[in-house]
Every structure is written in structure tokens, then in C-alpha cells.
Coordinates of N, CA and C and ligand atoms in Angstrom, one line a residue:
M1 N -81.8 39.5 -4.6 CA -81.0 39.9 -3.4 C -79.7 40.6 -3.8
K2 N -79.4 41.7 -3.1 CA -78.2 42.5 -3.4 C -77.0 41.7 -3.0
R3 N -75.9 41.8 -3.8 CA -74.7 41.2 -3.3 C -74.0 42.1 -2.4
T4 N -73.5 41.6 -1.3 CA -72.8 42.4 -0.3 C -71.3 42.4 -0.5
I5 N -70.8 43.6 -0.5 CA -69.3 43.8 -0.6 C -68.8 44.3 0.7
L6 N -67.8 43.7 1.3 CA -67.1 44.2 2.4 C -66.0 45.1 1.9
L7 N -66.0 46.3 2.4 CA -65.0 47.3 1.9 C -64.1 47.7 3.1
I8 N -62.9 47.2 3.1 CA -62.0 47.5 4.2 C -61.0 48.6 3.7
E9 N -61.2 49.8 4.2 CA -60.5 51.0 3.7 C -60.5 52.1 4.8
D10 N -59.3 52.6 5.1 CA -59.3 53.6 6.2 C -59.4 55.0 5.7
N11 N -59.2 55.2 4.4 CA -59.3 56.6 3.9 C -60.7 56.9 3.5
E12 N -61.2 58.0 4.1 CA -62.6 58.4 4.0 C -63.0 58.7 2.5
Q13 N -62.1 59.4 1.8 CA -62.4 59.7 0.4 C -62.5 58.5 -0.5
N14 N -61.6 57.6 -0.3 CA -61.6 56.4 -1.1 C -62.8 55.5 -0.8
L15 N -63.1 55.5 0.5 CA -64.3 54.7 1.0 C -65.6 55.3 0.4
C16 N -65.6 56.6 0.3 CA -66.8 57.3 -0.3 C -66.9 57.0 -1.7
L17 N -65.9 57.1 -2.5 CA -65.9 56.9 -3.9 C -66.3 55.5 -4.2
A18 N -65.6 54.5 -3.6 CA -65.9 53.1 -3.9 C -67.3 52.7 -3.5
T19 N -67.8 53.3 -2.4 CA -69.1 53.0 -1.9 C -70.1 53.5 -2.9
F20 N -69.9 54.7 -3.4 CA -70.8 55.4 -4.3 C -70.9 54.5 -5.6
L21 N -69.7 54.2 -6.1 CA -69.7 53.4 -7.4 C -70.4 52.1 -7.2
L22 N -70.1 51.4 -6.1 CA -70.7 50.1 -5.9 C -72.2 50.1 -5.7
E23 N -72.7 51.1 -4.9 CA -74.1 51.2 -4.7 C -74.9 51.6 -5.9
Q24 N -74.3 52.5 -6.7 CA -74.9 52.8 -8.0 C -75.1 51.6 -8.9
N25 N -74.2 50.6 -8.7 CA -74.3 49.4 -9.5 C -75.0 48.3 -8.8
G26 N -75.8 48.6 -7.8 CA -76.7 47.6 -7.2 C -76.0 46.7 -6.1
F27 N -74.9 47.1 -5.7 CA -74.2 46.3 -4.6 C -74.6 46.9 -3.2
K28 N -74.6 46.1 -2.2 CA -74.7 46.6 -0.9 C -73.3 46.6 -0.3
V29 N -73.0 47.8 0.3 CA -71.6 47.9 0.8 C -71.6 48.0 2.3
I30 N -70.7 47.2 2.9 CA -70.5 47.3 4.4 C -69.1 47.8 4.6
P31 N -68.9 48.9 5.2 CA -67.6 49.5 5.4 C -66.9 49.0 6.6
A32 N -65.6 48.8 6.6 CA -64.8 48.6 7.8 C -63.6 49.5 7.7
R33 N -63.2 50.2 8.7 CA -62.1 51.2 8.7 C -60.8 50.7 9.2
S34 N -60.8 49.4 9.6 CA -59.5 48.8 10.1 C -59.5 47.3 9.8
G35 N -58.3 46.7 9.8 CA -58.2 45.3 9.5 C -59.0 44.5 10.5
P36 N -58.8 44.7 11.8 CA -59.5 43.9 12.8 C -61.0 44.0 12.7
E37 N -61.5 45.2 12.4 CA -62.9 45.4 12.2 C -63.4 44.6 10.9
G38 N -62.6 44.7 9.9 CA -62.9 43.9 8.7 C -63.0 42.4 8.9
I39 N -62.0 41.9 9.6 CA -62.0 40.5 9.9 C -63.2 40.0 10.7
E40 N -63.5 40.8 11.7 CA -64.7 40.5 12.5 C -66.0 40.5 11.7
L41 N -66.1 41.6 10.8 CA -67.4 41.7 10.0 C -67.4 40.6 9.0
A42 N -66.3 40.3 8.4 CA -66.3 39.3 7.3 C -66.9 37.9 7.8
G43 N -66.5 37.6 9.0 CA -67.0 36.3 9.5 C -68.5 36.3 9.8
R44 N -69.0 37.5 10.1 CA -70.4 37.6 10.4 C -71.3 37.8 9.2
I45 N -70.9 38.6 8.2 CA -71.8 38.9 7.1 C -71.6 38.0 5.9
Q46 N -70.5 37.3 5.8 CA -70.2 36.4 4.7 C -70.4 37.2 3.4
P47 N -69.6 38.1 3.1 CA -69.8 38.9 1.9 C -69.5 38.1 0.6
A48 N -70.1 38.7 -0.5 CA -69.8 38.0 -1.8 C -68.4 38.3 -2.3
L49 N -67.8 39.4 -1.8 CA -66.5 39.8 -2.2 C -65.9 40.8 -1.2
I50 N -64.6 40.8 -1.0 CA -64.0 41.7 -0.1 C -63.0 42.6 -0.8
I51 N -63.1 43.9 -0.7 CA -62.2 44.8 -1.2 C -61.3 45.3 -0.1
L52 N -60.0 45.1 -0.3 CA -59.1 45.3 0.9 C -58.0 46.3 0.5
D53 N -58.0 47.4 1.2 CA -56.9 48.4 1.1 C -55.6 47.7 1.8
I54 N -54.5 47.9 1.1 CA -53.3 47.3 1.7 C -52.7 48.2 2.7
Q55 N -52.7 49.5 2.5 CA -52.2 50.5 3.5 C -53.2 50.8 4.6
L56 N -53.1 50.0 5.6 CA -54.1 50.2 6.8 C -53.2 50.5 8.0
P57 N -53.7 51.2 9.0 CA -53.0 51.4 10.3 C -53.0 50.1 11.1
Q58 N -52.1 49.9 12.0 CA -51.9 48.8 12.9 C -51.7 47.4 12.2
M59 N -52.6 47.1 11.3 CA -52.5 45.8 10.7 C -52.6 46.0 9.2
D60 N -51.6 45.7 8.4 CA -51.7 46.0 6.9 C -52.5 45.0 6.2
G61 N -52.8 45.3 4.9 CA -53.7 44.4 4.2 C -53.2 43.0 3.9
Y62 N -51.9 42.8 3.9 CA -51.4 41.5 3.7 C -51.7 40.6 4.9
A63 N -51.5 41.2 6.1 CA -51.8 40.5 7.4 C -53.3 40.2 7.4
V64 N -54.1 41.2 7.0 CA -55.6 41.0 7.0 C -56.0 39.8 6.1
A65 N -55.4 39.8 4.9 CA -55.7 38.8 3.9 C -55.4 37.4 4.5
R66 N -54.2 37.3 5.1 CA -53.8 36.0 5.6 C -54.8 35.5 6.7
E67 N -55.2 36.5 7.5 CA -56.1 36.2 8.6 C -57.5 35.7 8.1
L68 N -57.9 36.4 7.0 CA -59.2 36.1 6.4 C -59.2 34.7 5.8
R69 N -58.0 34.3 5.3 CA -57.9 33.0 4.6 C -57.8 31.8 5.7
Q70 N -57.6 32.2 6.9 CA -57.5 31.2 8.0 C -58.9 30.7 8.4
N71 N -59.9 31.6 8.0 CA -61.3 31.3 8.3 C -61.9 30.4 7.2
P72 N -62.2 29.1 7.5 CA -62.7 28.2 6.5 C -64.0 28.7 5.8
T73 N -64.8 29.4 6.5 CA -66.1 29.9 5.8 C -65.8 31.0 4.8
L74 N -64.6 31.6 4.9 CA -64.3 32.7 3.9 C -63.3 32.2 2.8
K75 N -63.0 31.0 2.8 CA -61.9 30.6 1.9 C -62.2 30.8 0.4
D76 N -63.5 30.7 0.0 CA -63.9 30.9 -1.4 C -64.3 32.4 -1.7
V77 N -64.3 33.2 -0.7 CA -64.7 34.6 -1.0 C -63.5 35.4 -1.7
P78 N -63.8 35.9 -2.9 CA -62.7 36.7 -3.5 C -62.3 37.9 -2.7
I79 N -61.0 38.1 -2.6 CA -60.4 39.3 -2.0 C -59.6 40.0 -3.1
V80 N -60.0 41.3 -3.2 CA -59.3 42.2 -4.2 C -58.6 43.2 -3.4
A81 N -57.3 43.2 -3.6 CA -56.4 44.2 -2.9 C -56.5 45.5 -3.6
V82 N -56.4 46.6 -2.9 CA -56.4 47.9 -3.5 C -55.2 48.7 -2.9
T83 N -54.3 49.1 -3.7 CA -53.1 49.8 -3.2 C -52.5 50.8 -4.2
S84 N -51.9 51.8 -3.7 CA -51.2 52.8 -4.5 C -49.8 52.3 -4.8
Y85 N -49.3 51.3 -4.2 CA -48.0 50.8 -4.4 C -47.9 50.4 -5.9
V86 N -46.8 50.7 -6.5 CA -46.7 50.4 -7.9 C -45.7 49.3 -8.2
M87 N -45.0 48.9 -7.2 CA -43.9 47.9 -7.4 C -44.5 46.6 -7.7
V88 N -43.9 45.9 -8.7 CA -44.4 44.6 -9.1 C -44.4 43.6 -7.9
G89 N -43.5 43.7 -7.0 CA -43.4 42.7 -5.9 C -44.6 42.8 -5.0
D90 N -45.3 44.0 -5.0 CA -46.4 44.1 -4.1 C -47.6 43.3 -4.6
R91 N -47.7 43.2 -5.9 CA -48.8 42.4 -6.5 C -48.6 41.0 -6.0
E92 N -47.4 40.5 -6.2 CA -47.1 39.1 -5.7 C -47.3 38.9 -4.2
R93 N -46.9 39.9 -3.5 CA -47.2 39.8 -2.0 C -48.7 39.7 -1.7
A94 N -49.5 40.5 -2.4 CA -50.9 40.4 -2.2 C -51.5 39.1 -2.6
L95 N -51.0 38.5 -3.7 CA -51.5 37.2 -4.1 C -51.0 36.1 -3.1
E96 N -49.8 36.2 -2.7 CA -49.3 35.2 -1.7 C -50.0 35.3 -0.4
A97 N -50.5 36.5 0.0 CA -51.2 36.6 1.2 C -52.7 36.1 1.1
G98 N -53.1 35.7 -0.1 CA -54.4 35.1 -0.3 C -55.4 35.9 -1.1
C99 N -54.9 37.1 -1.6 CA -55.8 37.9 -2.4 C -55.9 37.2 -3.8
N100 N -57.1 37.5 -4.4 CA -57.3 36.9 -5.8 C -56.8 37.8 -6.9
G101 N -56.7 39.1 -6.5 CA -56.3 40.1 -7.5 C -56.0 41.4 -6.9
Y102 N -55.9 42.4 -7.7 CA -55.2 43.6 -7.3 C -55.7 44.8 -8.2
I103 N -56.2 45.8 -7.6 CA -56.6 47.1 -8.3 C -55.7 48.2 -7.8
E104 N -55.2 49.0 -8.7 CA -54.4 50.1 -8.4 C -55.1 51.4 -8.0
K105 N -54.6 52.0 -7.0 CA -55.1 53.4 -6.6 C -54.4 54.4 -7.5
P106 N -55.0 55.5 -7.8 CA -56.4 55.9 -7.5 C -57.4 55.0 -8.3
I107 N -58.5 54.8 -7.7 CA -59.6 54.0 -8.3 C -60.0 54.7 -9.6
N108 N -60.1 54.0 -10.7 CA -60.7 54.6 -11.9 C -62.2 54.3 -12.0
P109 N -63.0 55.4 -11.8 CA -64.4 55.2 -11.8 C -65.0 54.5 -13.1
D110 N -64.3 54.6 -14.2 CA -64.8 54.0 -15.4 C -64.6 52.5 -15.5
T111 N -63.6 52.0 -14.7 CA -63.3 50.6 -14.9 C -63.5 49.8 -13.6
F112 N -63.7 50.5 -12.5 CA -63.7 49.9 -11.1 C -64.7 48.8 -11.1
I113 N -66.0 49.0 -11.5 CA -67.0 48.0 -11.4 C -66.7 46.8 -12.3
S114 N -66.2 47.0 -13.5 CA -65.9 45.9 -14.3 C -64.8 45.0 -13.7
Q115 N -63.9 45.7 -13.1 CA -62.8 45.0 -12.4 C -63.3 44.1 -11.3
I116 N -64.2 44.7 -10.5 CA -64.9 43.9 -9.4 C -65.7 42.8 -9.9
E117 N -66.5 43.0 -10.9 CA -67.4 42.0 -11.5 C -66.6 40.8 -12.0
K118 N -65.4 41.1 -12.5 CA -64.6 40.0 -13.0 C -64.3 39.0 -11.9
Y119 N -64.0 39.5 -10.7 CA -63.7 38.5 -9.6 C -64.9 37.8 -9.1
L120 N -66.1 38.5 -9.2 CA -67.4 37.8 -8.8 C -67.7 36.7 -9.8
K121 N -67.5 37.0 -11.1 CA -67.8 36.0 -12.1 C -66.9 34.8 -12.0
A122 N -65.7 35.0 -11.5 CA -64.7 33.9 -11.4 C -65.2 32.8 -10.3
Q123 N -66.2 33.2 -9.5 CA -66.7 32.3 -8.5 C -67.4 31.1 -9.1
P124 N -67.5 30.0 -8.4 CA -68.2 28.8 -8.9 C -69.7 29.2 -9.1
A125 N -70.3 28.6 -10.1 CA -71.8 28.8 -10.4 C -72.6 28.6 -9.1
G126 N -73.7 29.3 -9.0 CA -74.6 29.2 -7.9 C -74.3 30.0 -6.6
E127 N -73.1 30.6 -6.6 CA -72.7 31.4 -5.5 C -73.3 32.8 -5.5
E128 N -73.8 33.2 -6.6 CA -74.3 34.6 -6.6 C -75.7 34.7 -7.3
S129 N -76.6 33.8 -6.8 CA -77.9 33.8 -7.3 C -78.6 35.1 -7.1
E130 N -79.4 35.5 -8.1 CA -80.0 36.9 -8.1 C -81.4 36.8 -7.5
S131 N -81.9 35.6 -7.2 CA -83.3 35.5 -6.8 C -83.6 36.1 -5.5
Ligands
MN1 MN1 -55.3 53.2 3.4

């Protein structure tokens, strides 16, 4: 069974690149182009991992992460923040909001998948059965 990644990203180019890389590596990608859409989808599809852009219209990624963590069925799902912000404080803010980690934009195609895999492997055993 393919592992499903929920990709919350409003920028079409970033969405395309990340989707391409993930699909090439055997993931199934469900896109969401806004925070509210992502929150709604996350509850329904129970993704293996959520990739969350921080710079989103109407509701930023920090608010989205906090909302996702309110849902008990999503509490163990890794959330990886993606942002072009370079300030150290933003990393802390993302972690405080409930994200497990942080990837800097622009996405590096050579390391993106290994960065994502790292957060999937951090999950408790049995969560990502390949059968
Ligand atoms: Mn954005």
C-alpha cells in the first residue's frame, strides 16, 4: 500500500515539484491549497505524514499545525513545515505549533525525499506497514 502524504501548499510551482518528487518515490500525494482545506482533508484521509507550507493565505501554517494537533486522530501524524523564512525563531515557532520538523525553501530535489523519510521512520513501528 502506498503511503499517503497530505501536501498543504498554495504555490502551484512548489506543489508541482514536491508532488513530482514524492510520486517518483512511491508516495501517494493529496494536495490542499489552503489551511482549512488541508485540515478538512487530514481528518478524512489520515495521511502518513503532512507537509505544511507556513506562508499560506488567510490561515498561516502555524495556525494550521495547531488546529491539526487538536484532532486526537492526527496527534501522531508527523507534520513537516516548509518555509522560506530563514530566521531561527521561525523554526521554534513551527515546533511550538506542533510541527515535528522543518524543511527550508526552495526545496532541494536531491535531499527532499530523505528529509521526508526521516520523519516517517521516526514513527512508532507498525505505523507504515508495506503489505
Ligand atoms: Mn505559500
